[in-house]
Short mmCIF file of C-alpha atoms and ligand atoms in Angstrom, two decimals:
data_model
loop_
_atom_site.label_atom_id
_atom_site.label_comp_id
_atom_site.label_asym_id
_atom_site.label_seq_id
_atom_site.Cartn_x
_atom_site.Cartn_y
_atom_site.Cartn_z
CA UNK H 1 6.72 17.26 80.52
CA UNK H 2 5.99 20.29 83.34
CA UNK H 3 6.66 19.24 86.45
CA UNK H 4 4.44 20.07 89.24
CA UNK H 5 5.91 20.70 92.93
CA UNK H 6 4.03 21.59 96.03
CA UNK H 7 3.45 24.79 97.70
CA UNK H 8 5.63 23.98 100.59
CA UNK H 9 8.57 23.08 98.15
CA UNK H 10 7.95 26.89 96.65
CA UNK H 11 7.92 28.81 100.35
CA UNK H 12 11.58 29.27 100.74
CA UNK H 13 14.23 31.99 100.08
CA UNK H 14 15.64 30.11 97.22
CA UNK H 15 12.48 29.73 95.13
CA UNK H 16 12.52 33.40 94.57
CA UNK H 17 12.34 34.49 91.22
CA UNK H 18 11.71 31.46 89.69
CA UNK H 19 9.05 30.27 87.71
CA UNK H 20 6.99 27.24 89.14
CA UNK H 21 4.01 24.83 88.11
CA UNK H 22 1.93 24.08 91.20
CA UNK H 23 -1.65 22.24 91.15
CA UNK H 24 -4.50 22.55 93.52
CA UNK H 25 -7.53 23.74 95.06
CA UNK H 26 -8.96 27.99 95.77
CA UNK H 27 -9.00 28.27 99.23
CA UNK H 28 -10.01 31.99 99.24
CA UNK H 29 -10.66 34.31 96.10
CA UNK H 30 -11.04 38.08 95.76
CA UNK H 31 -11.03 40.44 92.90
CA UNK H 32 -10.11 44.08 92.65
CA UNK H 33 -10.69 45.72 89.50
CA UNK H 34 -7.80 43.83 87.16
CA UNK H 35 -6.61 41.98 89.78
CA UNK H 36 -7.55 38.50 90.84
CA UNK H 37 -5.92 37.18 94.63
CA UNK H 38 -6.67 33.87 95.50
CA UNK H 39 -4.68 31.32 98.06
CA UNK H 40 -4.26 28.17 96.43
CA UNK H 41 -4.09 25.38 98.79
CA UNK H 42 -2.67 21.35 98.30
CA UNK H 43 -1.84 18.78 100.33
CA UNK H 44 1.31 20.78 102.12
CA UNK H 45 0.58 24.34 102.58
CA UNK H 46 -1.46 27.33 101.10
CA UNK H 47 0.44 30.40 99.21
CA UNK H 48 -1.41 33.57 97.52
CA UNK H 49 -1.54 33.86 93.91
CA UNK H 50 -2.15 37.09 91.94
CA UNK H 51 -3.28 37.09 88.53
CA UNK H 52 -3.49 40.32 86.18
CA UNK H 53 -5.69 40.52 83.52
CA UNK H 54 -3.46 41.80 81.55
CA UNK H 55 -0.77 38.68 82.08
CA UNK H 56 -3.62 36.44 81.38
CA UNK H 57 -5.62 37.66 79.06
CA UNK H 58 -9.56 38.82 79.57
CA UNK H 59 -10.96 35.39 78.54
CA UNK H 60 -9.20 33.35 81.10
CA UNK H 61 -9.52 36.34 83.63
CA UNK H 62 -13.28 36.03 83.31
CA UNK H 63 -13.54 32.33 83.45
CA UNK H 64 -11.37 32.17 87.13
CA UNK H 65 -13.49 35.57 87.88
CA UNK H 66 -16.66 32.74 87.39
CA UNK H 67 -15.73 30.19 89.67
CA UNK H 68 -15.80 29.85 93.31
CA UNK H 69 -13.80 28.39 96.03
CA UNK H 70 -12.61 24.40 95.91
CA UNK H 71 -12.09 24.74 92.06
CA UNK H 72 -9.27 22.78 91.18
CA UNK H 73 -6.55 24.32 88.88
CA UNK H 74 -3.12 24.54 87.63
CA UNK H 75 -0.83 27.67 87.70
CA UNK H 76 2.44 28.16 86.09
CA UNK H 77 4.30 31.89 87.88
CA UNK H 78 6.82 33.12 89.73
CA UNK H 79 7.65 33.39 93.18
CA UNK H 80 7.93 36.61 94.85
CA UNK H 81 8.53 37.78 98.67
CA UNK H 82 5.66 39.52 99.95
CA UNK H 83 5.49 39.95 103.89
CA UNK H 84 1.46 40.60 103.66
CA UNK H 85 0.57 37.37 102.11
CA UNK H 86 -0.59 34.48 104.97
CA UNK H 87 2.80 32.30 104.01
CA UNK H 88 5.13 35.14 103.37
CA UNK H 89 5.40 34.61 99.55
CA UNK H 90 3.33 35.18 96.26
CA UNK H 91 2.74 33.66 93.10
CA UNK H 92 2.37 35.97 89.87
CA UNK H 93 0.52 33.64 87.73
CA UNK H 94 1.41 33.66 84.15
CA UNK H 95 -0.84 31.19 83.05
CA UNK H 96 -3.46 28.55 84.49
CA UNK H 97 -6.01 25.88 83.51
CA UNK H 98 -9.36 25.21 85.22
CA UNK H 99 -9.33 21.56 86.31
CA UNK H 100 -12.57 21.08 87.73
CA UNK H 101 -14.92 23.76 88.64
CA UNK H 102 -16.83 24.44 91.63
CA UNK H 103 -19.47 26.82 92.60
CA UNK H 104 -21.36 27.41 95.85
CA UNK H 105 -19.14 25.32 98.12
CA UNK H 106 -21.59 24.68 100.63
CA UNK H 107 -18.76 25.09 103.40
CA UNK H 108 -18.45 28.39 104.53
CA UNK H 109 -17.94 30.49 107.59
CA UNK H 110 -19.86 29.76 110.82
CA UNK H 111 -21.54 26.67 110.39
CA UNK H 112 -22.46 23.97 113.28
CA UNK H 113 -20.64 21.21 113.92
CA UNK H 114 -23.75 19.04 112.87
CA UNK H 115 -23.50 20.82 109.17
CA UNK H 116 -20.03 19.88 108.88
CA UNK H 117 -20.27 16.69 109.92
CA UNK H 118 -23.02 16.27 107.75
CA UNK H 119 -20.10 17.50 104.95
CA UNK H 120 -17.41 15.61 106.42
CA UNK H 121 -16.44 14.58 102.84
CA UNK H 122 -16.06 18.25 101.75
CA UNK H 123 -14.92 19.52 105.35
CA UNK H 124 -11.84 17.17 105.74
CA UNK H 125 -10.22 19.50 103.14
CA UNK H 126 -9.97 22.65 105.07
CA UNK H 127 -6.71 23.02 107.22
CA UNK H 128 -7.72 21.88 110.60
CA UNK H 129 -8.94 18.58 109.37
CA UNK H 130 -5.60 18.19 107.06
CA UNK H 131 -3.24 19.13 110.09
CA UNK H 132 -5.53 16.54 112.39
CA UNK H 133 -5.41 13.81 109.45
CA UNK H 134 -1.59 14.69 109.24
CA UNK H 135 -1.03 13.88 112.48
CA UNK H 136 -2.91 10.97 112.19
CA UNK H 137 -1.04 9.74 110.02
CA UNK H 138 2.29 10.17 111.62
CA UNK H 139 0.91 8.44 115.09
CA UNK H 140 0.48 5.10 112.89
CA UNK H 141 3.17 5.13 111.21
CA UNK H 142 4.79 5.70 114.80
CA UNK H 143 2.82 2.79 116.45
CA UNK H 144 3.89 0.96 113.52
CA UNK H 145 7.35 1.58 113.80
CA UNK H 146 7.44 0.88 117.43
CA UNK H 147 6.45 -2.61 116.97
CA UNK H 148 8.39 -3.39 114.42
CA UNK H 149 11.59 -1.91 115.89
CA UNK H 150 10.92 -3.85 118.95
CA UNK H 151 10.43 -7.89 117.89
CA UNK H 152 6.67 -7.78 117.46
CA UNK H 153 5.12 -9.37 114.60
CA UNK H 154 2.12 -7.86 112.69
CA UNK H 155 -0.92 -9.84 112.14
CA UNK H 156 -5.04 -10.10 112.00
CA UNK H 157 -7.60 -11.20 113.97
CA UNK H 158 -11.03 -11.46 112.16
CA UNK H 159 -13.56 -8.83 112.47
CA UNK H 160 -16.97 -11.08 112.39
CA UNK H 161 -16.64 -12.90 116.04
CA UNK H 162 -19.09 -15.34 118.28
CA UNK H 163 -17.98 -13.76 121.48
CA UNK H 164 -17.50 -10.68 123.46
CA UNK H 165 -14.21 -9.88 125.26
CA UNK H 166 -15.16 -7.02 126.96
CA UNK H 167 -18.64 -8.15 127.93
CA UNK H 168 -21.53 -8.51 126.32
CA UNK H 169 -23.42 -4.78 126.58
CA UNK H 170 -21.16 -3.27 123.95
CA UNK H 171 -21.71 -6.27 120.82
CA UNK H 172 -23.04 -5.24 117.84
CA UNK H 173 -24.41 -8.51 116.31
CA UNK H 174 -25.13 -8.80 112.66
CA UNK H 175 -27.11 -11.95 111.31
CA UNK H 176 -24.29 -14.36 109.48
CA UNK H 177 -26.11 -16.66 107.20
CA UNK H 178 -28.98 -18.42 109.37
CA UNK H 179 -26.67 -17.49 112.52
CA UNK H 180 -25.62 -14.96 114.55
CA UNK H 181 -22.25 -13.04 114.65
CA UNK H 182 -20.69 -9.98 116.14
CA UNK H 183 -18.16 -7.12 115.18
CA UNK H 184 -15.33 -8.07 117.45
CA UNK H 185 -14.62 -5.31 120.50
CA UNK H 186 -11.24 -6.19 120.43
CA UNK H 187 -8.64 -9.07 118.72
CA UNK H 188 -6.84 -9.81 122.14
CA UNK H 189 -8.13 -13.56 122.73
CA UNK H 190 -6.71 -14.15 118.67
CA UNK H 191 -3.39 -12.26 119.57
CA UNK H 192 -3.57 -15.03 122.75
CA UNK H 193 -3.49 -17.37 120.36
CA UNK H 194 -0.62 -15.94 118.38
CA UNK H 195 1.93 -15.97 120.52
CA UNK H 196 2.39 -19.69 120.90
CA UNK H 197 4.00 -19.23 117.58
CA UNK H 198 5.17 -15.51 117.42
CA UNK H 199 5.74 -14.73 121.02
CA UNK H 200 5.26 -11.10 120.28
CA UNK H 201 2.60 -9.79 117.83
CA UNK H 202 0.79 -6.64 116.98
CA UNK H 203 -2.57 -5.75 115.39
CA UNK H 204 -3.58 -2.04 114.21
CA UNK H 205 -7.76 -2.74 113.28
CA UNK H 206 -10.84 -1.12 113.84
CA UNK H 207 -13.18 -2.86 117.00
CA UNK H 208 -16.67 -1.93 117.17
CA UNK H 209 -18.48 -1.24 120.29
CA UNK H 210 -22.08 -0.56 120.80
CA UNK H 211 -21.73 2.65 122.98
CA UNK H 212 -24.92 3.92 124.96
CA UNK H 213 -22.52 6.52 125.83
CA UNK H 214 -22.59 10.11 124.43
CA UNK H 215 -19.28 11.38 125.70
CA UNK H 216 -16.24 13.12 123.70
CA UNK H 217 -14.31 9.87 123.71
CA UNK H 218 -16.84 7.22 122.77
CA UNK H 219 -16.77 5.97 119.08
CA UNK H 220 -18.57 3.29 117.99
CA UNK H 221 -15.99 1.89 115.11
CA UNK H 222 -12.26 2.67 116.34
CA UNK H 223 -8.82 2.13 115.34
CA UNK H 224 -7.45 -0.26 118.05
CA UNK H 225 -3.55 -1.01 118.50
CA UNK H 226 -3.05 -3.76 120.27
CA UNK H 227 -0.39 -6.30 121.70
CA UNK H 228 0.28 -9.51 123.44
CA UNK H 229 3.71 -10.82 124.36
CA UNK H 230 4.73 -13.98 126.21
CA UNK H 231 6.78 -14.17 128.88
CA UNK H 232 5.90 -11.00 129.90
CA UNK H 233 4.10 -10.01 133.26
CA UNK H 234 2.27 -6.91 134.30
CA UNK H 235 5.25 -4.63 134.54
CA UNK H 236 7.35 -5.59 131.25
CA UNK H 237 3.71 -4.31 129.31
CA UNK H 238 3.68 -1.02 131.16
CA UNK H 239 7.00 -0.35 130.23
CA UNK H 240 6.68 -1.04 126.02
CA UNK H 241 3.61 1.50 126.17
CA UNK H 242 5.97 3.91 128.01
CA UNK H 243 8.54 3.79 125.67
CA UNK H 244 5.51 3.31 122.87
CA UNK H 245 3.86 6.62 124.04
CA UNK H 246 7.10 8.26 123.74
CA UNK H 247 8.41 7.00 120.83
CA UNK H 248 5.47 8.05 119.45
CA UNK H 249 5.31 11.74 120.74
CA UNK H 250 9.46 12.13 119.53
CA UNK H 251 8.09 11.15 116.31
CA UNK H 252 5.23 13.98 116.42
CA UNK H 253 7.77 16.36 117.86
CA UNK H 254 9.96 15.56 114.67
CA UNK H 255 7.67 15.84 111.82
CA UNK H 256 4.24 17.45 112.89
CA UNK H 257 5.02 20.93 114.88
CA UNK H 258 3.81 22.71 112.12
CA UNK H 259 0.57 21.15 112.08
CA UNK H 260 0.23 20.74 115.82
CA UNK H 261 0.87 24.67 116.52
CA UNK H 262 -1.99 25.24 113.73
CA UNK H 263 -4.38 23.25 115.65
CA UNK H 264 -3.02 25.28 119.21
CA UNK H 265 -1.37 22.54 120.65
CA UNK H 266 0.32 22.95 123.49
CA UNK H 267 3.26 21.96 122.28
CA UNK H 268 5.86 22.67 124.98
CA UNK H 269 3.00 20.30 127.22
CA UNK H 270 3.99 17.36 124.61
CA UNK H 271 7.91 18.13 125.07
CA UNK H 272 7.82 17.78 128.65
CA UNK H 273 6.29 14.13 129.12
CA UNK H 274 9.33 11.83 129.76
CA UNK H 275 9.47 8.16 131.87
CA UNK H 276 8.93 6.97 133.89
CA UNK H 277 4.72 7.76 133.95
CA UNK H 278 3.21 7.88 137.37
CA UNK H 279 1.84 4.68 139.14
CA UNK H 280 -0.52 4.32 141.14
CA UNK H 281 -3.23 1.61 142.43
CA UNK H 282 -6.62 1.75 141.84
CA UNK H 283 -7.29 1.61 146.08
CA UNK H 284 -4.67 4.56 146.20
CA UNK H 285 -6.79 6.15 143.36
CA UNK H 286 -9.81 5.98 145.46
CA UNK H 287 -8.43 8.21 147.71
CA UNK H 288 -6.66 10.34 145.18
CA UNK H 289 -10.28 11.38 143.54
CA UNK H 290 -12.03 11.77 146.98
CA UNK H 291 -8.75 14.10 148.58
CA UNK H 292 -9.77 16.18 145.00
CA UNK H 293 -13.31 16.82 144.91
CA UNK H 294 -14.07 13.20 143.21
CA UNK H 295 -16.49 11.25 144.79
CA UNK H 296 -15.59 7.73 144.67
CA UNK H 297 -15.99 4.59 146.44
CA UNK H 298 -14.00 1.62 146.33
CA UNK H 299 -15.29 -0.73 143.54
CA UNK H 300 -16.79 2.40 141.22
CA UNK H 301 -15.59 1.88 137.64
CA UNK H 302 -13.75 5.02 136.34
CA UNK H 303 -16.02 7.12 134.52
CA UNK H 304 -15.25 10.16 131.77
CA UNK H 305 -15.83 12.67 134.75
CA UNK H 306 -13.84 11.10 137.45
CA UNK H 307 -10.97 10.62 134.47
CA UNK H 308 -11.22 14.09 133.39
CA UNK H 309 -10.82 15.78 137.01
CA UNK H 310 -8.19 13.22 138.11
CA UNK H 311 -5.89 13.41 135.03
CA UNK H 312 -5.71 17.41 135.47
CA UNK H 313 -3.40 16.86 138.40
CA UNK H 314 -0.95 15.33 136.49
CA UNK H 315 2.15 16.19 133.61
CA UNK H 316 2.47 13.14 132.72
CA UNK H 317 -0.02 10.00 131.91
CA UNK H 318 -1.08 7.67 134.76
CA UNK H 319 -0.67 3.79 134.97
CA UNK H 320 -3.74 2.80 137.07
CA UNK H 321 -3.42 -0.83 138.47
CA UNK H 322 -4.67 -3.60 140.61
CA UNK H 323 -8.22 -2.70 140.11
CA UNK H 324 -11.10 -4.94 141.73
CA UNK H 325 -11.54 -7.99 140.17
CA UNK H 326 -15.13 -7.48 140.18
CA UNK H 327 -15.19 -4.63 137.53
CA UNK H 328 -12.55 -6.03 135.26
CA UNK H 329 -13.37 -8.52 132.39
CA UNK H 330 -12.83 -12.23 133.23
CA UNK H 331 -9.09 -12.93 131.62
CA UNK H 332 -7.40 -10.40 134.04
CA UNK H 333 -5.22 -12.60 136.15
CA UNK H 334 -5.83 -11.90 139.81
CA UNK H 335 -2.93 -10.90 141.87
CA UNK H 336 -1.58 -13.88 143.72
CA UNK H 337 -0.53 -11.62 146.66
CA UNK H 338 -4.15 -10.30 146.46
CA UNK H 339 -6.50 -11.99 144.61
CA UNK H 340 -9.11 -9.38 145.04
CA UNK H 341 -7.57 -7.25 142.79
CA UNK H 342 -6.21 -8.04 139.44
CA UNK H 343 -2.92 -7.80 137.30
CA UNK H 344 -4.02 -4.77 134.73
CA UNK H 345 -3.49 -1.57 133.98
CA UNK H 346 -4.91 1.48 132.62
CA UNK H 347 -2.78 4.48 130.87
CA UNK H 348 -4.73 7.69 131.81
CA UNK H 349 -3.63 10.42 130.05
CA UNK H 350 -3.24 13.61 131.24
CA UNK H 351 -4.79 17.50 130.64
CA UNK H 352 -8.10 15.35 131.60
CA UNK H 353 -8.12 13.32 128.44
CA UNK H 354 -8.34 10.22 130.52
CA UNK H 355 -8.26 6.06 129.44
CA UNK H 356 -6.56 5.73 126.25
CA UNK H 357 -4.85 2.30 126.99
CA UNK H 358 -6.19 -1.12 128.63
CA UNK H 359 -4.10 -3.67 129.58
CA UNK H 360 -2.55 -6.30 131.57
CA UNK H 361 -1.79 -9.93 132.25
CA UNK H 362 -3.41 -12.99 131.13
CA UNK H 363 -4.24 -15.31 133.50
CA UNK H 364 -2.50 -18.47 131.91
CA UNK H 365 -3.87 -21.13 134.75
CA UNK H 366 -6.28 -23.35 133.37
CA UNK H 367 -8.33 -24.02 136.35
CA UNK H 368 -7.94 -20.28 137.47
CA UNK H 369 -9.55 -19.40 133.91
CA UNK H 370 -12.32 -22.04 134.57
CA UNK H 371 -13.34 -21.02 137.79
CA UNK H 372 -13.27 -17.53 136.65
CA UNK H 373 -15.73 -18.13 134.05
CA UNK H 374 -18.10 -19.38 135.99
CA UNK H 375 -18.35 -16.99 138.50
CA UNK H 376 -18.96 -14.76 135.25
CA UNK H 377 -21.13 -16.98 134.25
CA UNK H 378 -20.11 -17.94 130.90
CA UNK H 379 -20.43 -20.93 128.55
CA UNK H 380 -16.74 -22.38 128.06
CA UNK H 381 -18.06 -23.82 125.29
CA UNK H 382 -18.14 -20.51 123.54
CA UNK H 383 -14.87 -19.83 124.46
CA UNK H 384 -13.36 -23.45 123.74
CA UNK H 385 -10.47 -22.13 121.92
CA UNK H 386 -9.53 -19.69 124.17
CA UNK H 387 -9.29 -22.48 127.00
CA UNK H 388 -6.90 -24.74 124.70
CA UNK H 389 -4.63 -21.89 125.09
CA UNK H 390 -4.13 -22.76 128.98
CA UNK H 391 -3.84 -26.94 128.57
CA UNK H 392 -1.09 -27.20 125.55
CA UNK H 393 1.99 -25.29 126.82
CA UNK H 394 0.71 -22.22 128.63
CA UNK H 395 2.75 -19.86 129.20
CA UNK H 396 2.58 -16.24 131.78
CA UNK H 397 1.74 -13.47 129.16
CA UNK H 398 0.26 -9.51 128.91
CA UNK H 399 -0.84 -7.51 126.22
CA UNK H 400 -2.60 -3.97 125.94
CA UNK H 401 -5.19 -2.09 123.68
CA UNK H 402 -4.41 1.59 122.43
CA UNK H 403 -7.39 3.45 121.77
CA UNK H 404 -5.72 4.91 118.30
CA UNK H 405 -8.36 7.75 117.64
CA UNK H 406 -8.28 8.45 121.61
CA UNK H 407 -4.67 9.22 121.51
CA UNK H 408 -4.83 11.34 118.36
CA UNK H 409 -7.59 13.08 120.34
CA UNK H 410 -4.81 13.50 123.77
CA UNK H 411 -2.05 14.38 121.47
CA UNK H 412 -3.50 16.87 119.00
CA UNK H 413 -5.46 18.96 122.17
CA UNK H 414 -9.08 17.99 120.36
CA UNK H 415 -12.01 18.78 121.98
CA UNK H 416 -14.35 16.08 121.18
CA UNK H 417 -12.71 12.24 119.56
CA UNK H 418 -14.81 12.93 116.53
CA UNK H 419 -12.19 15.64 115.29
CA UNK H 420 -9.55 12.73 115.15
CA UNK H 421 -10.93 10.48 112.94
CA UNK H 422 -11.63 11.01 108.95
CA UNK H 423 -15.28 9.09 109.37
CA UNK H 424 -16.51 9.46 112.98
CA UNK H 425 -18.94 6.47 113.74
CA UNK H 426 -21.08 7.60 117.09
CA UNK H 427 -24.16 6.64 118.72
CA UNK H 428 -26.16 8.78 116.02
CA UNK H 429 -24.14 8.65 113.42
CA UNK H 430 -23.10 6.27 110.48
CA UNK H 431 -22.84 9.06 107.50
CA UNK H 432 -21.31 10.46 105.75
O1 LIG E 501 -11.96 -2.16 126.45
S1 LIG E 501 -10.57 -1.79 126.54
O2 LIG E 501 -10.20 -0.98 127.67
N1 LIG E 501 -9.64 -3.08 126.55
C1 LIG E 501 -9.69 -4.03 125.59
O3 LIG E 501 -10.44 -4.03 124.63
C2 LIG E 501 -8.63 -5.12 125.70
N2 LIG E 501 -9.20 -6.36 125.19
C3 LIG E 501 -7.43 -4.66 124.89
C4 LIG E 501 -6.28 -5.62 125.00
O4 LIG E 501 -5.80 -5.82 126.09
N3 LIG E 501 -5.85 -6.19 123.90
O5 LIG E 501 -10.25 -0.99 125.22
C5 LIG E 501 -8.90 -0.63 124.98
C6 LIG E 501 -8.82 0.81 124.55
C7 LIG E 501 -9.33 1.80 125.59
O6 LIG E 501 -8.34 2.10 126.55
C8 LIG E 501 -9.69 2.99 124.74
O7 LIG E 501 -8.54 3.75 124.45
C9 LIG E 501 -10.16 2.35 123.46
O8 LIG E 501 -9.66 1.03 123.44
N4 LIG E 501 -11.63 2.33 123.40
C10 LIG E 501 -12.37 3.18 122.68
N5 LIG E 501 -12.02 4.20 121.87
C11 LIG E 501 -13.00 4.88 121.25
N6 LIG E 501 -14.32 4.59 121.41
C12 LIG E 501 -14.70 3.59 122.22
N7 LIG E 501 -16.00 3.31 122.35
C13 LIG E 501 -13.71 2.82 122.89
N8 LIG E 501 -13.74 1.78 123.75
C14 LIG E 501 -12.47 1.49 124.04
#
């Protein structure tokens, strides 16, 4: 039996001289006269191969002479040093198979962004998209490991729903045999529910939102992290998505600088963020924007623009709290020192990347929750279950919702949130 290893096993000192079986894909191919160079690329790295006509014999030399980039292959040769090639070594093949062909990869230099998201299923091989969907990768198995490490328990909410949490603009309803249904925006009232018997849980699902907005942070499917704990108030939440945020930038730090520094991340930016994260009010925020060029007045929602020049002030990301009651949903608990402002909090994040987490605390009252929903002017009736919470053993409790692709998007230095996940879903787009 050979056995295969990956390019980034065979870029080391060591490997030298010996004679390796790799598998993959041509990156980039070029022939001069007997001699064939192509980089072979996998799942780790890319490393140049050379193959002589001579080693290989004219039949297979014309057959790999055929094909074009993205063929898939196997090599057996031996590594060499050779300072000119793009990952320091070299490969002189000895012998290789054709796996599976390919010719006129429609990927090449220079195309628009709408081509290759048109390709995404070819594009999300080349390097940028496997460094982005490496990173990725690590940031859930972070968020993952946060909440595990720290007493929450993982669980589901469903995804077809009767009711909006975060008002009613954003649902996307499908028809649900003779009724109607929606994609849930978010699992927090079912992780309410979940912590009569868990205390602390976690969910890591998509939530669907029917965006009007075309901005570079507005998905219409996304990967949504969130938590609810009891006992907890306002300030115990902020500080788990501290340490969460750092926890998960340590684990970045430790496994991705390779991929982060091909993507041009500022990586010494990501070292630097430490607690605590600033604070500040939403009335104090007012002011913040308007002292830097922002106009704002008191009750304005944040918007992508006032987020983007606000956040550029800062190292660090920004808790933004006790926001008008008005512009928050109905479940924020108003502040009983202030009850025109509520309980919650916003992370910000900073380099003008802006809202990646929403949070804050429940209000647990029953007639508080009551009166609040009729000033929104909703049916309890839809929301019967949700009320139950608040007359059988209610108890003070806050949760949060991480925005999973936004944060890839803040911690990879992407330009637009499409780049961070595999699939993007936007306003005008549900393909590939
Ligand atoms: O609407 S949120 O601000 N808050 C909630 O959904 C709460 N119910 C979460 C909770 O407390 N359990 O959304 C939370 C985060 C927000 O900060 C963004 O990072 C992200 O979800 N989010 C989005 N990401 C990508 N695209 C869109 N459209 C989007 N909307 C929210």
């Amino acid at each position: 039996m050979v056995e295969y290893i990956h390019v980034e096993d065979v870029l080391s000192e060591d490997m030298v001289d010996r004679e390796v079986y790799l598998r993959g894909w041509i990156y980039r191919k070029r022939r001069t006269g007997k001699l064939i160079f192509f980089v072979l690329r996998d799942s780790t790295d890319i490393v140049q191969c050379v193959v002589e006509k001579n080693v290989v014999g004219p039949e297979k030399f014309k057959n790999l002479d055929k094909v074009g980039v993205e063929s898939s292959l196997w090599i057996r040769g031996v590594v060499r040093r050779e300072e000119r090639a793009p990952t320091g070594y070299e490969i002189h093949v000895n012998d290789f198979g054709i796996v599976g062909p390919s010719h006129n990869f429609p990927i090449n230099k220079d195309k628009s962004d709408e081509f290759l998201l048109d390709n995404r299923h070819l594009w999300v091989r080349s390097r940028n998209m496997n460094a982005i969907l490496k990173i990725r990768d690590t940031v859930f198995e972070a968020i993952h490991g946060f909440f595990r490490e720290n007493g929450y328990y993982e669980t589901q909410g469903p995804m077809f729903v009767t009711g909006a949490v975060e008002g009613g603009s954003t649902l996307f309803e499908v028809p649900y045999f003779g009724k109607k249904a929606y994609l849930t925006q978010s699992s927090q009232f079912y992780l309410e529910t979940l912590i009569f018997s868990l205390e602390k849980v976690y969910t890591v699902a998509p939530s669907f939102r029917a965006e009007k907005s075309r901005t570079r942070r507005h998905l219409t499917e996304y990967w949504h992290a969130e938590a609810e704990a009891a006992w907890y108030h306002n300030d115990d939440m902020i500080a788990d998505e501290e340490e969460m945020i750092v926890y998960i930038i340590q684990r970045l730090l430790e496994k991705r600088k390779k991929e982060l520094r091909l993507l041009n991340r500022d990586v010494k930016f990501l070292e630097g963020i430490e607690r605590p994260f600033e604070r500040m009010k939403y009335a104090k925020l007012v002011e913040f924007a308007n002292e830097h060029g922002v106009e704002m007045n008191y009750g304005d929602d944040l918007g992508a623009d006032e987020e983007t020049m606000i956040t550029k002030h800062f190292d660090r990301p920004v808790f933004v709290t006790h926001y008008p009651i008005e512009i928050k949903p109905f479940y924020h608990r108003p502040d009983p020192d202030d009850p025109k402002v509520v309980l919650c909090h916003d992370m910000l994040a900073p380099e003008s990347y802006g809202e990646v987490i929403g949070g804050g605390e429940r209000i647990y009252e029953l007639d508080v929750l009551l009166r609040r929903m009729e000033e929104e002017g909703l049916n309890p009736e839809n929301y019967y279950w949700y009320i139950d919470l608040r007359k059988y053993g209610s108890v003070p409790h806050a949760g949060f919702g991480l925005g999973v692709d936004r944060l890839v998007w803040w911690l990879a230095g992407l330009d637009h949130i499409k780049h961070a996940i595999p699939y993007p879903r936007t306003i005008r787009r549900v393909k590939p």
